[in-house]
Amino acid sequence: MKALILIASSIVSPAMATPVETAPTFVRVQLDNSEKELQLRYPQTVRLDRVQQDALANIYQLSTKSDNTAQALYWQALYWSGSFLWKADHQAKQAIALQQQTVDRQIRALADHWRYRRPAASETLNRLAQSLASPMPGERIFLPLDSDRVRIVPDNNPALNGPFVLRFATRPNTVKVTGALKLPAGNTADISLLWQERQDAAGYLKQIQALSVANRDNVWVIQPDGKAEQHSIAYWNRQHKDIAPGAILYLAFTDLPASAKSLNSQIIHLLSQRPF
């Protein structure tokens, strides 16, 4: 369904230092998976903190709640770890699309390779390929988006020029598991599990059925901020590591042919680029 575009301001003067570039900056602002969008336009380069200030001042336009309730969202419920900033110019879109196409070809080739020997794994791979091929806004910029850290730490407050997408998130109460696992009937490529405080990766994986080609010793955890961590899950190497709400647990595939040796790392990279 086509998103409702809301114009926050036609021209907003950029903050801080005199911009080097003179091209306009255009930021699409989103809140979770809402179909509404807020458009922020600047005549030239603008700092991230100014974009955040303008977006948060108008966040009520993205909410179905009252103005006061929506403003309170900024102080109480925004989940900075799960918020995203994408560079969305033509080059960035082309780069991420190329990565998706490469991974898609490799996943589908592996699914075809395992079609008869490992039909469950083949089915999982085809669903994973379909999920990872869905369009992306551009390439994610991996920065702490907490408004205080952006304002205080210069390296967290870059100058933005050109098109971007900024997505604010509210805290979810689930984590997702994807990769080498048996999936329920339907089109989903992952399983959502209720987030539990102090629950480790091994505890979550007890709730799913791993495929025979799954890595049984370690699992990759993509935290909401995009950081990918390897967590030990076997009885002999298990160590507790915290997992944040909105994390994605990726169970890697093993016994890969030589042509697909880098497939797991490429999938992890794509998972870190997309919102929860």
XYZ file of C-alpha atoms in Angstrom:
276
model
C 0.000 0.000 0.000
C 1.335 3.437 -0.887
C 2.591 5.380 2.120
C 1.020 8.676 3.117
C 3.698 11.356 2.715
C 3.628 14.192 5.210
C 5.685 17.323 4.601
C 7.362 18.553 7.779
C 8.936 21.638 6.264
C 9.726 22.831 2.788
C 13.042 24.445 3.769
C 14.830 24.136 7.101
C 18.175 25.844 7.629
C 20.985 23.410 8.505
C 22.765 23.682 11.823
C 26.377 23.955 12.903
C 29.265 24.460 10.506
C 29.024 26.058 7.092
C 28.291 23.205 4.649
C 30.884 22.178 2.105
C 28.370 20.820 -0.364
C 25.459 22.741 -1.795
C 23.249 19.872 -2.940
C 19.923 19.660 -1.085
C 19.368 17.047 1.623
C 16.143 15.069 1.794
C 15.291 12.797 4.753
C 12.340 10.439 4.862
C 11.369 9.796 8.493
C 9.489 6.673 9.547
C 8.216 5.201 12.804
C 8.313 1.384 13.066
C 6.354 -0.120 10.173
C 3.833 2.695 9.846
C 2.757 3.496 6.313
C 3.062 7.197 7.081
C 6.243 9.097 6.302
C 7.553 12.509 7.220
C 9.640 14.420 4.699
C 12.365 16.804 5.860
C 13.983 18.991 3.217
C 17.116 21.089 3.665
C 18.690 23.358 1.048
C 22.155 21.908 1.639
C 24.221 19.836 4.097
C 22.754 19.348 7.577
C 23.975 17.657 10.751
C 22.273 14.536 12.064
C 21.346 16.150 15.378
C 19.338 18.837 13.563
C 17.513 16.198 11.549
C 16.672 14.315 14.730
C 15.413 17.472 16.428
C 13.160 18.344 13.481
C 11.889 14.781 13.156
C 11.114 14.405 16.849
C 9.343 17.765 16.944
C 6.977 16.433 14.282
C 6.764 12.784 15.308
C 3.090 13.200 16.208
C 2.381 13.267 12.465
C 3.492 9.625 12.288
C 1.399 8.484 15.208
C -2.291 7.657 15.549
C -2.146 8.880 19.151
C -2.739 12.398 20.422
C -0.045 15.050 20.005
C 0.895 14.961 23.691
C 1.098 11.187 23.763
C 3.204 11.135 20.608
C 5.597 13.725 22.021
C 5.934 11.634 25.197
C 6.992 8.776 22.932
C 10.274 10.591 22.354
C 11.158 10.652 26.041
C 9.796 7.280 27.116
C 9.399 4.707 24.368
C 11.763 5.314 21.473
C 14.201 2.432 21.154
C 17.410 3.967 19.930
C 19.233 0.659 19.518
C 16.616 -0.463 17.027
C 16.510 2.793 15.060
C 18.032 2.969 11.586
C 19.696 5.492 9.294
C 20.179 4.557 5.636
C 22.050 6.391 2.900
C 19.485 6.315 0.108
C 21.135 7.819 -2.960
C 21.348 5.949 -6.260
C 24.824 4.588 -5.566
C 23.855 3.198 -2.155
C 20.662 1.624 -3.486
C 22.578 0.091 -6.367
C 25.251 -1.297 -4.032
C 22.790 -2.975 -1.654
C 20.707 -4.300 -4.563
C 23.835 -5.854 -6.069
C 24.639 -7.531 -2.760
C 21.092 -8.867 -2.559
C 21.255 -10.249 -6.086
C 24.562 -12.000 -5.380
C 23.256 -13.599 -2.186
C 19.980 -14.535 -3.852
C 21.792 -16.420 -6.605
C 23.968 -18.279 -4.124
C 21.080 -19.209 -1.824
C 18.909 -20.465 -4.661
C 21.809 -22.425 -6.170
C 22.373 -24.111 -2.797
C 18.639 -24.790 -2.441
C 18.685 -26.458 -5.833
C 21.809 -28.432 -4.860
C 20.035 -29.761 -1.738
C 16.596 -30.186 -3.321
C 16.565 -33.981 -3.179
C 19.197 -34.770 -0.528
C 17.960 -32.217 2.000
C 14.462 -31.049 1.042
C 13.762 -29.305 4.385
C 16.946 -27.262 4.079
C 16.123 -26.487 0.458
C 12.681 -25.174 1.445
C 14.157 -23.020 4.215
C 16.743 -21.581 1.831
C 14.115 -20.631 -0.750
C 12.085 -18.783 1.880
C 15.210 -17.064 3.168
C 16.114 -15.973 -0.356
C 12.668 -14.455 -0.850
C 12.896 -12.561 2.451
C 16.384 -11.165 1.837
C 15.458 -10.045 -1.681
C 12.792 -7.598 -0.471
C 13.712 -3.987 -1.395
C 15.926 -1.995 0.953
C 15.982 1.822 1.369
C 19.736 1.919 0.806
C 22.861 1.120 2.818
C 22.696 1.331 6.579
C 24.970 3.822 8.335
C 26.121 2.137 11.531
C 26.000 4.883 14.141
C 24.645 5.137 17.695
C 21.397 7.044 17.174
C 20.658 7.881 20.803
C 19.926 11.595 20.613
C 22.224 12.439 23.550
C 25.154 10.515 22.066
C 24.578 12.145 18.693
C 24.537 15.596 20.259
C 27.548 15.118 22.537
C 29.947 12.962 20.487
C 31.111 14.671 17.264
C 31.814 11.367 15.476
C 28.178 10.365 16.024
C 26.904 13.569 14.433
C 27.903 13.426 10.760
C 27.032 15.958 8.092
C 24.300 14.570 5.845
C 23.978 15.499 2.196
C 21.628 13.919 -0.310
C 18.777 11.468 0.331
C 18.477 9.464 3.571
C 15.913 7.386 5.416
C 15.674 7.668 9.208
C 13.501 5.117 10.977
C 12.664 5.493 14.649
C 11.660 2.342 16.508
C 9.724 1.507 19.627
C 10.996 -1.366 21.719
C 9.753 -4.775 20.555
C 9.068 -7.652 22.945
C 10.404 -10.389 20.670
C 13.549 -11.686 19.007
C 13.701 -13.515 15.692
C 15.456 -16.735 14.764
C 16.351 -17.440 11.152
C 18.790 -19.504 9.105
C 19.188 -23.285 9.284
C 15.969 -24.132 11.089
C 12.757 -25.906 10.203
C 10.100 -23.282 9.503
C 6.362 -23.516 10.176
C 3.941 -23.604 7.273
C 3.583 -20.266 5.484
C 5.862 -17.771 3.789
C 7.873 -16.561 6.755
C 11.657 -17.027 6.793
C 12.006 -16.651 10.571
C 10.390 -17.522 13.869
C 9.491 -14.858 16.444
C 10.081 -15.717 20.093
C 9.132 -13.749 23.177
C 12.118 -11.803 24.484
C 13.110 -12.835 28.003
C 15.473 -10.919 30.237
C 18.773 -12.759 30.759
C 17.806 -15.469 28.268
C 20.818 -16.583 26.247
C 21.034 -17.890 22.686
C 20.993 -21.549 23.712
C 17.782 -20.947 25.648
C 16.047 -19.412 22.634
C 17.240 -22.177 20.319
C 15.646 -24.816 22.544
C 12.334 -23.438 21.281
C 13.021 -24.143 17.591
C 13.932 -27.183 15.505
C 17.349 -26.891 13.891
C 18.116 -28.523 10.558
C 20.745 -31.236 10.233
C 23.020 -28.731 8.460
C 22.828 -26.172 11.286
C 25.911 -25.139 13.236
C 25.467 -26.778 16.643
C 28.327 -25.011 18.421
C 27.709 -21.319 17.748
C 24.983 -18.969 16.608
C 25.301 -15.456 15.214
C 23.354 -12.754 17.041
C 22.702 -9.535 15.131
C 21.919 -7.017 17.852
C 19.426 -4.216 17.007
C 22.269 -1.728 16.460
C 23.625 -3.990 13.700
C 26.536 -5.463 15.645
C 27.023 -9.162 14.789
C 28.253 -11.377 17.637
C 29.024 -15.087 17.759
C 27.464 -16.779 20.814
C 28.533 -20.227 21.988
C 25.623 -22.656 22.417
C 27.092 -26.167 22.819
C 27.211 -27.789 26.250
C 31.022 -27.686 26.227
C 31.478 -24.027 25.255
C 28.268 -22.308 26.354
C 28.791 -18.820 27.755
C 26.091 -16.376 28.734
C 25.800 -13.218 26.633
C 22.867 -10.835 26.772
C 20.556 -10.504 23.791
C 18.586 -7.294 23.294
C 14.918 -7.076 22.283
C 14.698 -6.913 18.500
C 17.828 -9.014 17.951
C 18.062 -11.591 15.158
C 19.594 -14.989 15.861
C 21.083 -16.486 12.715
C 21.779 -20.218 12.779
C 24.507 -20.722 10.191
C 24.490 -23.430 7.530
C 27.287 -26.020 7.507
C 28.487 -28.564 4.945
C 28.509 -25.857 2.295
C 30.005 -26.482 -1.156
C 33.115 -24.495 -2.098
C 31.007 -22.092 -4.184
C 29.043 -21.033 -1.081
C 31.751 -20.809 1.586
C 31.127 -17.079 2.167
C 27.330 -17.379 2.129
C 26.798 -17.194 5.899
C 28.814 -13.984 6.266
C 26.968 -12.395 3.340
C 23.586 -13.302 4.838
C 24.623 -11.863 8.211
C 25.607 -8.605 6.509
C 22.209 -8.323 4.811
C 20.377 -9.122 8.058
C 22.240 -6.296 9.793
C 21.024 -3.864 7.117
C 17.288 -4.427 7.505
C 14.905 -3.332 10.266
C 13.384 -5.801 12.701
